[in-house]
């Protein structure tokens, strides 16, 4: 196919002068054209016998416009999450049923898609300190975020493990806080993930007699409960 793009040849004392004159005639910016130097010109000897520069400007074709797909609606997101989780479970050869719903995650009205997996022998999906479950949840969030082209918080649970663990941690926080107040000594909890440490901090943030602090390095970072 022949090239039908618009071209313009300009002659001027220098290459740069020719390019500037051509851009002015076309009323285009430099990045909109391709420049071919047909003759760089010369000054000649003592200014005698010199040649002017000659360039050809070729207008670049316009960049194709890429339509950005519309963001998925809130009602459509759970279906996408279901598809992603089901595909991952199939690849892992883990049979499970899925329960998916929107849930509020804090008192400010923040919401997340909660996925609860049910089935036999799903302990393999939890792992030590929920390491496997957290990794699985991270992958689901990553895939869904890319496909939906928006950030969506997704919480993946197995047989209500996270909810039970949350209740246990809140009870633990209150019990150890009482112990810290009674003994007057700081109490150090076992190593926890960032999400679990956050639960401890939130549970005791309004406690009148203790403060909390995370100490140590990952993955052995711990919450310390300190009497005021």
JSON list of C-alpha atoms in Angstrom, two decimals, residues 10-200:
[
{"chain": "A", "resi": 10, "resn": "UNK", "atom": "CA", "xyz": [11.42, 23.13, 2.93]},
{"chain": "A", "resi": 11, "resn": "UNK", "atom": "CA", "xyz": [14.63, 24.90, 1.95]},
{"chain": "A", "resi": 12, "resn": "UNK", "atom": "CA", "xyz": [16.34, 27.18, 4.46]},
{"chain": "A", "resi": 13, "resn": "UNK", "atom": "CA", "xyz": [19.89, 28.25, 5.45]},
{"chain": "A", "resi": 14, "resn": "UNK", "atom": "CA", "xyz": [20.11, 25.52, 8.11]},
{"chain": "A", "resi": 15, "resn": "UNK", "atom": "CA", "xyz": [18.40, 22.23, 8.90]},
{"chain": "A", "resi": 16, "resn": "UNK", "atom": "CA", "xyz": [16.87, 23.60, 12.11]},
{"chain": "A", "resi": 17, "resn": "UNK", "atom": "CA", "xyz": [15.59, 26.69, 10.33]},
{"chain": "A", "resi": 18, "resn": "UNK", "atom": "CA", "xyz": [13.99, 24.50, 7.67]},
{"chain": "A", "resi": 19, "resn": "UNK", "atom": "CA", "xyz": [12.32, 22.32, 10.29]},
{"chain": "A", "resi": 20, "resn": "UNK", "atom": "CA", "xyz": [10.98, 25.33, 12.22]},
{"chain": "A", "resi": 21, "resn": "UNK", "atom": "CA", "xyz": [9.62, 26.90, 9.01]},
{"chain": "A", "resi": 22, "resn": "UNK", "atom": "CA", "xyz": [7.93, 23.65, 8.00]},
{"chain": "A", "resi": 23, "resn": "UNK", "atom": "CA", "xyz": [6.32, 23.17, 11.42]},
{"chain": "A", "resi": 24, "resn": "UNK", "atom": "CA", "xyz": [5.04, 26.73, 11.28]},
{"chain": "A", "resi": 25, "resn": "UNK", "atom": "CA", "xyz": [3.55, 26.14, 7.83]},
{"chain": "A", "resi": 26, "resn": "UNK", "atom": "CA", "xyz": [1.88, 22.91, 8.96]},
{"chain": "A", "resi": 27, "resn": "UNK", "atom": "CA", "xyz": [0.89, 24.35, 12.35]},
{"chain": "A", "resi": 28, "resn": "UNK", "atom": "CA", "xyz": [2.05, 21.15, 14.04]},
{"chain": "A", "resi": 29, "resn": "UNK", "atom": "CA", "xyz": [4.35, 20.34, 16.97]},
{"chain": "A", "resi": 30, "resn": "UNK", "atom": "CA", "xyz": [7.70, 18.62, 16.37]},
{"chain": "A", "resi": 31, "resn": "UNK", "atom": "CA", "xyz": [6.47, 15.22, 17.66]},
{"chain": "A", "resi": 32, "resn": "UNK", "atom": "CA", "xyz": [3.70, 15.20, 15.04]},
{"chain": "A", "resi": 33, "resn": "UNK", "atom": "CA", "xyz": [6.05, 14.88, 12.06]},
{"chain": "A", "resi": 34, "resn": "UNK", "atom": "CA", "xyz": [8.89, 12.71, 10.81]},
{"chain": "A", "resi": 35, "resn": "UNK", "atom": "CA", "xyz": [11.93, 14.65, 9.58]},
{"chain": "A", "resi": 36, "resn": "UNK", "atom": "CA", "xyz": [14.14, 13.54, 6.67]},
{"chain": "A", "resi": 37, "resn": "UNK", "atom": "CA", "xyz": [17.22, 15.65, 5.98]},
{"chain": "A", "resi": 38, "resn": "UNK", "atom": "CA", "xyz": [17.57, 15.61, 2.21]},
{"chain": "A", "resi": 39, "resn": "UNK", "atom": "CA", "xyz": [20.52, 17.98, 2.14]},
{"chain": "A", "resi": 40, "resn": "UNK", "atom": "CA", "xyz": [22.30, 19.30, 5.22]},
{"chain": "A", "resi": 41, "resn": "UNK", "atom": "CA", "xyz": [23.66, 22.22, 3.16]},
{"chain": "A", "resi": 42, "resn": "UNK", "atom": "CA", "xyz": [27.08, 23.80, 3.50]},
{"chain": "A", "resi": 43, "resn": "UNK", "atom": "CA", "xyz": [28.51, 27.21, 4.24]},
{"chain": "A", "resi": 44, "resn": "UNK", "atom": "CA", "xyz": [31.00, 27.15, 1.39]},
{"chain": "A", "resi": 45, "resn": "UNK", "atom": "CA", "xyz": [34.43, 28.72, 1.52]},
{"chain": "A", "resi": 46, "resn": "UNK", "atom": "CA", "xyz": [34.46, 32.16, 3.09]},
{"chain": "A", "resi": 47, "resn": "UNK", "atom": "CA", "xyz": [30.71, 32.26, 2.64]},
{"chain": "A", "resi": 48, "resn": "UNK", "atom": "CA", "xyz": [30.96, 31.70, -1.12]},
{"chain": "A", "resi": 49, "resn": "UNK", "atom": "CA", "xyz": [29.38, 28.75, -2.95]},
{"chain": "A", "resi": 50, "resn": "UNK", "atom": "CA", "xyz": [27.35, 27.47, -0.01]},
{"chain": "A", "resi": 51, "resn": "UNK", "atom": "CA", "xyz": [24.18, 25.39, -0.30]},
{"chain": "A", "resi": 52, "resn": "UNK", "atom": "CA", "xyz": [20.97, 25.77, 1.65]},
{"chain": "A", "resi": 53, "resn": "UNK", "atom": "CA", "xyz": [19.59, 22.87, 3.67]},
{"chain": "A", "resi": 54, "resn": "UNK", "atom": "CA", "xyz": [16.58, 20.93, 2.41]},
{"chain": "A", "resi": 55, "resn": "UNK", "atom": "CA", "xyz": [14.33, 18.79, 4.62]},
{"chain": "A", "resi": 56, "resn": "UNK", "atom": "CA", "xyz": [11.15, 16.81, 4.15]},
{"chain": "A", "resi": 57, "resn": "UNK", "atom": "CA", "xyz": [8.49, 16.79, 6.86]},
{"chain": "A", "resi": 58, "resn": "UNK", "atom": "CA", "xyz": [6.03, 13.89, 6.83]},
{"chain": "A", "resi": 59, "resn": "UNK", "atom": "CA", "xyz": [2.95, 14.11, 9.02]},
{"chain": "A", "resi": 60, "resn": "UNK", "atom": "CA", "xyz": [2.70, 11.14, 11.38]},
{"chain": "A", "resi": 61, "resn": "UNK", "atom": "CA", "xyz": [-0.58, 9.18, 11.36]},
{"chain": "A", "resi": 62, "resn": "UNK", "atom": "CA", "xyz": [-2.78, 9.90, 14.38]},
{"chain": "A", "resi": 63, "resn": "UNK", "atom": "CA", "xyz": [-2.43, 7.52, 17.31]},
{"chain": "A", "resi": 64, "resn": "UNK", "atom": "CA", "xyz": [-5.33, 5.06, 17.48]},
{"chain": "A", "resi": 65, "resn": "UNK", "atom": "CA", "xyz": [-7.71, 5.88, 20.26]},
{"chain": "A", "resi": 66, "resn": "UNK", "atom": "CA", "xyz": [-8.06, 3.17, 22.88]},
{"chain": "A", "resi": 67, "resn": "UNK", "atom": "CA", "xyz": [-11.47, 2.97, 24.48]},
{"chain": "A", "resi": 68, "resn": "UNK", "atom": "CA", "xyz": [-11.28, 2.38, 28.20]},
{"chain": "A", "resi": 69, "resn": "UNK", "atom": "CA", "xyz": [-13.86, -0.15, 29.28]},
{"chain": "A", "resi": 70, "resn": "UNK", "atom": "CA", "xyz": [-16.40, 1.13, 31.75]},
{"chain": "A", "resi": 71, "resn": "UNK", "atom": "CA", "xyz": [-15.79, 0.14, 35.34]},
{"chain": "A", "resi": 72, "resn": "UNK", "atom": "CA", "xyz": [-17.89, -2.77, 36.49]},
{"chain": "A", "resi": 73, "resn": "UNK", "atom": "CA", "xyz": [-20.92, -1.90, 38.54]},
{"chain": "A", "resi": 74, "resn": "UNK", "atom": "CA", "xyz": [-21.13, -2.88, 42.19]},
{"chain": "A", "resi": 75, "resn": "UNK", "atom": "CA", "xyz": [-23.71, -5.54, 41.31]},
{"chain": "A", "resi": 76, "resn": "UNK", "atom": "CA", "xyz": [-21.41, -7.12, 38.70]},
{"chain": "A", "resi": 77, "resn": "UNK", "atom": "CA", "xyz": [-18.29, -7.32, 40.87]},
{"chain": "A", "resi": 78, "resn": "UNK", "atom": "CA", "xyz": [-19.36, -10.36, 42.96]},
{"chain": "A", "resi": 79, "resn": "UNK", "atom": "CA", "xyz": [-19.84, -12.37, 39.75]},
{"chain": "A", "resi": 80, "resn": "UNK", "atom": "CA", "xyz": [-16.31, -11.52, 38.66]},
{"chain": "A", "resi": 81, "resn": "UNK", "atom": "CA", "xyz": [-14.96, -12.48, 42.08]},
{"chain": "A", "resi": 82, "resn": "UNK", "atom": "CA", "xyz": [-16.85, -15.79, 41.92]},
{"chain": "A", "resi": 83, "resn": "UNK", "atom": "CA", "xyz": [-15.36, -16.58, 38.52]},
{"chain": "A", "resi": 84, "resn": "UNK", "atom": "CA", "xyz": [-11.80, -15.75, 39.61]},
{"chain": "A", "resi": 85, "resn": "UNK", "atom": "CA", "xyz": [-12.00, -17.76, 42.85]},
{"chain": "A", "resi": 86, "resn": "UNK", "atom": "CA", "xyz": [-13.65, -20.73, 41.12]},
{"chain": "A", "resi": 87, "resn": "UNK", "atom": "CA", "xyz": [-10.96, -20.77, 38.39]},
{"chain": "A", "resi": 88, "resn": "UNK", "atom": "CA", "xyz": [-8.16, -20.71, 40.97]},
{"chain": "A", "resi": 89, "resn": "UNK", "atom": "CA", "xyz": [-9.73, -23.50, 43.01]},
{"chain": "A", "resi": 90, "resn": "UNK", "atom": "CA", "xyz": [-10.16, -25.59, 39.87]},
{"chain": "A", "resi": 91, "resn": "UNK", "atom": "CA", "xyz": [-6.49, -25.16, 38.97]},
{"chain": "A", "resi": 92, "resn": "UNK", "atom": "CA", "xyz": [-5.57, -26.16, 42.54]},
{"chain": "A", "resi": 93, "resn": "UNK", "atom": "CA", "xyz": [-7.95, -29.14, 42.32]},
{"chain": "A", "resi": 94, "resn": "UNK", "atom": "CA", "xyz": [-9.71, -28.10, 45.52]},
{"chain": "A", "resi": 95, "resn": "UNK", "atom": "CA", "xyz": [-13.51, -28.62, 45.46]},
{"chain": "A", "resi": 96, "resn": "UNK", "atom": "CA", "xyz": [-15.43, -26.04, 47.46]},
{"chain": "A", "resi": 97, "resn": "UNK", "atom": "CA", "xyz": [-18.68, -24.12, 47.43]},
{"chain": "A", "resi": 98, "resn": "UNK", "atom": "CA", "xyz": [-18.63, -20.31, 47.50]},
{"chain": "A", "resi": 99, "resn": "UNK", "atom": "CA", "xyz": [-20.72, -17.84, 49.46]},
{"chain": "A", "resi": 100, "resn": "UNK", "atom": "CA", "xyz": [-20.16, -14.23, 48.31]},
{"chain": "A", "resi": 101, "resn": "UNK", "atom": "CA", "xyz": [-21.66, -11.01, 49.66]},
{"chain": "A", "resi": 102, "resn": "UNK", "atom": "CA", "xyz": [-20.85, -7.36, 50.31]},
{"chain": "A", "resi": 103, "resn": "UNK", "atom": "CA", "xyz": [-20.04, -6.60, 53.96]},
{"chain": "A", "resi": 104, "resn": "UNK", "atom": "CA", "xyz": [-19.16, -3.48, 55.92]},
{"chain": "A", "resi": 105, "resn": "UNK", "atom": "CA", "xyz": [-15.65, -3.66, 57.35]},
{"chain": "A", "resi": 106, "resn": "UNK", "atom": "CA", "xyz": [-15.67, -0.73, 59.78]},
{"chain": "A", "resi": 107, "resn": "UNK", "atom": "CA", "xyz": [-17.85, 1.85, 61.45]},
{"chain": "A", "resi": 108, "resn": "UNK", "atom": "CA", "xyz": [-17.17, 4.36, 58.66]},
{"chain": "A", "resi": 109, "resn": "UNK", "atom": "CA", "xyz": [-19.13, 2.33, 56.15]},
{"chain": "A", "resi": 110, "resn": "UNK", "atom": "CA", "xyz": [-16.17, 0.87, 54.19]},
{"chain": "A", "resi": 111, "resn": "UNK", "atom": "CA", "xyz": [-17.25, -2.25, 52.33]},
{"chain": "A", "resi": 112, "resn": "UNK", "atom": "CA", "xyz": [-15.56, -5.35, 51.01]},
{"chain": "A", "resi": 113, "resn": "UNK", "atom": "CA", "xyz": [-16.62, -8.45, 49.10]},
{"chain": "A", "resi": 114, "resn": "UNK", "atom": "CA", "xyz": [-16.57, -11.33, 51.57]},
{"chain": "A", "resi": 115, "resn": "UNK", "atom": "CA", "xyz": [-15.97, -14.80, 50.12]},
{"chain": "A", "resi": 116, "resn": "UNK", "atom": "CA", "xyz": [-16.50, -17.80, 52.38]},
{"chain": "A", "resi": 117, "resn": "UNK", "atom": "CA", "xyz": [-15.35, -21.19, 51.08]},
{"chain": "A", "resi": 118, "resn": "UNK", "atom": "CA", "xyz": [-17.05, -24.34, 52.32]},
{"chain": "A", "resi": 119, "resn": "UNK", "atom": "CA", "xyz": [-16.10, -27.95, 51.77]},
{"chain": "A", "resi": 120, "resn": "UNK", "atom": "CA", "xyz": [-14.22, -30.94, 53.09]},
{"chain": "A", "resi": 121, "resn": "UNK", "atom": "CA", "xyz": [-10.54, -30.84, 54.09]},
{"chain": "A", "resi": 122, "resn": "UNK", "atom": "CA", "xyz": [-10.07, -27.14, 53.34]},
{"chain": "A", "resi": 123, "resn": "UNK", "atom": "CA", "xyz": [-7.48, -26.72, 56.09]},
{"chain": "A", "resi": 124, "resn": "UNK", "atom": "CA", "xyz": [-4.83, -26.85, 53.36]},
{"chain": "A", "resi": 125, "resn": "UNK", "atom": "CA", "xyz": [-6.10, -23.45, 52.22]},
{"chain": "A", "resi": 126, "resn": "UNK", "atom": "CA", "xyz": [-5.48, -21.88, 55.63]},
{"chain": "A", "resi": 127, "resn": "UNK", "atom": "CA", "xyz": [-1.94, -22.94, 56.50]},
{"chain": "A", "resi": 128, "resn": "UNK", "atom": "CA", "xyz": [0.17, -21.90, 59.47]},
{"chain": "A", "resi": 129, "resn": "UNK", "atom": "CA", "xyz": [-0.90, -18.50, 60.79]},
{"chain": "A", "resi": 130, "resn": "UNK", "atom": "CA", "xyz": [-3.22, -18.29, 57.74]},
{"chain": "A", "resi": 131, "resn": "UNK", "atom": "CA", "xyz": [-0.21, -17.83, 55.44]},
{"chain": "A", "resi": 132, "resn": "UNK", "atom": "CA", "xyz": [-1.76, -19.86, 52.61]},
{"chain": "A", "resi": 133, "resn": "UNK", "atom": "CA", "xyz": [-5.13, -18.15, 52.97]},
{"chain": "A", "resi": 134, "resn": "UNK", "atom": "CA", "xyz": [-3.54, -14.69, 52.97]},
{"chain": "A", "resi": 135, "resn": "UNK", "atom": "CA", "xyz": [-1.53, -15.54, 49.85]},
{"chain": "A", "resi": 136, "resn": "UNK", "atom": "CA", "xyz": [-4.66, -16.88, 48.11]},
{"chain": "A", "resi": 137, "resn": "UNK", "atom": "CA", "xyz": [-6.57, -13.73, 49.09]},
{"chain": "A", "resi": 138, "resn": "UNK", "atom": "CA", "xyz": [-3.77, -11.53, 47.74]},
{"chain": "A", "resi": 139, "resn": "UNK", "atom": "CA", "xyz": [-3.84, -13.29, 44.36]},
{"chain": "A", "resi": 140, "resn": "UNK", "atom": "CA", "xyz": [-7.63, -12.97, 44.14]},
{"chain": "A", "resi": 141, "resn": "UNK", "atom": "CA", "xyz": [-7.44, -9.22, 44.91]},
{"chain": "A", "resi": 142, "resn": "UNK", "atom": "CA", "xyz": [-4.70, -8.78, 42.31]},
{"chain": "A", "resi": 143, "resn": "UNK", "atom": "CA", "xyz": [-6.54, -10.60, 39.51]},
{"chain": "A", "resi": 144, "resn": "UNK", "atom": "CA", "xyz": [-9.91, -9.00, 40.20]},
{"chain": "A", "resi": 145, "resn": "UNK", "atom": "CA", "xyz": [-8.35, -5.53, 40.45]},
{"chain": "A", "resi": 146, "resn": "UNK", "atom": "CA", "xyz": [-6.71, -5.91, 37.06]},
{"chain": "A", "resi": 147, "resn": "UNK", "atom": "CA", "xyz": [-9.77, -7.29, 35.33]},
{"chain": "A", "resi": 148, "resn": "UNK", "atom": "CA", "xyz": [-12.14, -4.77, 36.88]},
{"chain": "A", "resi": 149, "resn": "UNK", "atom": "CA", "xyz": [-9.63, -1.92, 36.41]},
{"chain": "A", "resi": 150, "resn": "UNK", "atom": "CA", "xyz": [-10.45, -0.65, 39.88]},
{"chain": "A", "resi": 151, "resn": "UNK", "atom": "CA", "xyz": [-9.49, -1.41, 43.45]},
{"chain": "A", "resi": 152, "resn": "UNK", "atom": "CA", "xyz": [-11.88, -3.77, 45.19]},
{"chain": "A", "resi": 153, "resn": "UNK", "atom": "CA", "xyz": [-11.20, -5.13, 48.66]},
{"chain": "A", "resi": 154, "resn": "UNK", "atom": "CA", "xyz": [-11.90, -8.85, 48.79]},
{"chain": "A", "resi": 155, "resn": "UNK", "atom": "CA", "xyz": [-11.76, -10.92, 51.97]},
{"chain": "A", "resi": 156, "resn": "UNK", "atom": "CA", "xyz": [-11.41, -14.66, 51.42]},
{"chain": "A", "resi": 157, "resn": "UNK", "atom": "CA", "xyz": [-12.38, -16.92, 54.31]},
{"chain": "A", "resi": 158, "resn": "UNK", "atom": "CA", "xyz": [-12.57, -20.68, 54.84]},
{"chain": "A", "resi": 159, "resn": "UNK", "atom": "CA", "xyz": [-15.48, -22.05, 56.87]},
{"chain": "A", "resi": 160, "resn": "UNK", "atom": "CA", "xyz": [-15.65, -18.75, 58.81]},
{"chain": "A", "resi": 161, "resn": "UNK", "atom": "CA", "xyz": [-12.04, -19.10, 60.04]},
{"chain": "A", "resi": 162, "resn": "UNK", "atom": "CA", "xyz": [-11.31, -15.37, 59.86]},
{"chain": "A", "resi": 163, "resn": "UNK", "atom": "CA", "xyz": [-14.42, -14.43, 61.82]},
{"chain": "A", "resi": 164, "resn": "UNK", "atom": "CA", "xyz": [-13.64, -16.97, 64.54]},
{"chain": "A", "resi": 165, "resn": "UNK", "atom": "CA", "xyz": [-10.02, -15.81, 64.65]},
{"chain": "A", "resi": 166, "resn": "UNK", "atom": "CA", "xyz": [-11.17, -12.18, 64.91]},
{"chain": "A", "resi": 167, "resn": "UNK", "atom": "CA", "xyz": [-13.37, -12.96, 67.89]},
{"chain": "A", "resi": 168, "resn": "UNK", "atom": "CA", "xyz": [-10.51, -14.86, 69.54]},
{"chain": "A", "resi": 169, "resn": "UNK", "atom": "CA", "xyz": [-8.09, -11.97, 69.01]},
{"chain": "A", "resi": 170, "resn": "UNK", "atom": "CA", "xyz": [-10.50, -9.40, 70.42]},
{"chain": "A", "resi": 171, "resn": "UNK", "atom": "CA", "xyz": [-11.05, -11.54, 73.50]},
{"chain": "A", "resi": 172, "resn": "UNK", "atom": "CA", "xyz": [-7.30, -12.08, 73.81]},
{"chain": "A", "resi": 173, "resn": "UNK", "atom": "CA", "xyz": [-6.65, -8.34, 73.57]},
{"chain": "A", "resi": 174, "resn": "UNK", "atom": "CA", "xyz": [-9.09, -7.52, 76.36]},
{"chain": "A", "resi": 175, "resn": "UNK", "atom": "CA", "xyz": [-7.84, -10.35, 78.59]},
{"chain": "A", "resi": 176, "resn": "UNK", "atom": "CA", "xyz": [-4.17, -9.46, 78.22]},
{"chain": "A", "resi": 177, "resn": "UNK", "atom": "CA", "xyz": [-4.95, -5.76, 78.71]},
{"chain": "A", "resi": 178, "resn": "UNK", "atom": "CA", "xyz": [-6.53, -6.63, 82.06]},
{"chain": "A", "resi": 179, "resn": "UNK", "atom": "CA", "xyz": [-3.43, -8.60, 82.95]},
{"chain": "A", "resi": 180, "resn": "UNK", "atom": "CA", "xyz": [-1.18, -5.66, 82.02]},
{"chain": "A", "resi": 181, "resn": "UNK", "atom": "CA", "xyz": [-3.22, -3.32, 84.24]},
{"chain": "A", "resi": 182, "resn": "UNK", "atom": "CA", "xyz": [-3.28, -5.80, 87.14]},
{"chain": "A", "resi": 183, "resn": "UNK", "atom": "CA", "xyz": [0.49, -6.52, 87.08]},
{"chain": "A", "resi": 184, "resn": "UNK", "atom": "CA", "xyz": [1.61, -3.07, 85.98]},
{"chain": "A", "resi": 185, "resn": "UNK", "atom": "CA", "xyz": [3.86, -4.75, 83.40]},
{"chain": "A", "resi": 186, "resn": "UNK", "atom": "CA", "xyz": [3.82, -4.69, 79.63]},
{"chain": "A", "resi": 187, "resn": "UNK", "atom": "CA", "xyz": [2.56, -7.84, 77.95]},
{"chain": "A", "resi": 188, "resn": "UNK", "atom": "CA", "xyz": [3.93, -9.16, 74.64]},
{"chain": "A", "resi": 189, "resn": "UNK", "atom": "CA", "xyz": [1.68, -11.20, 72.36]},
{"chain": "A", "resi": 190, "resn": "UNK", "atom": "CA", "xyz": [2.72, -13.91, 69.91]},
{"chain": "A", "resi": 191, "resn": "UNK", "atom": "CA", "xyz": [3.90, -12.92, 66.39]},
{"chain": "A", "resi": 192, "resn": "UNK", "atom": "CA", "xyz": [0.97, -11.97, 64.17]},
{"chain": "A", "resi": 193, "resn": "UNK", "atom": "CA", "xyz": [0.28, -10.80, 60.65]},
{"chain": "A", "resi": 194, "resn": "UNK", "atom": "CA", "xyz": [-0.25, -7.09, 60.00]},
{"chain": "A", "resi": 195, "resn": "UNK", "atom": "CA", "xyz": [-4.02, -7.63, 59.72]},
{"chain": "A", "resi": 196, "resn": "UNK", "atom": "CA", "xyz": [-4.19, -9.43, 63.07]},
{"chain": "A", "resi": 197, "resn": "UNK", "atom": "CA", "xyz": [-2.02, -6.83, 64.79]},
{"chain": "A", "resi": 198, "resn": "UNK", "atom": "CA", "xyz": [-4.35, -4.16, 63.47]},
{"chain": "A", "resi": 199, "resn": "UNK", "atom": "CA", "xyz": [-7.29, -5.92, 65.15]},
{"chain": "A", "resi": 200, "resn": "UNK", "atom": "CA", "xyz": [-5.50, -5.81, 68.50]}
]
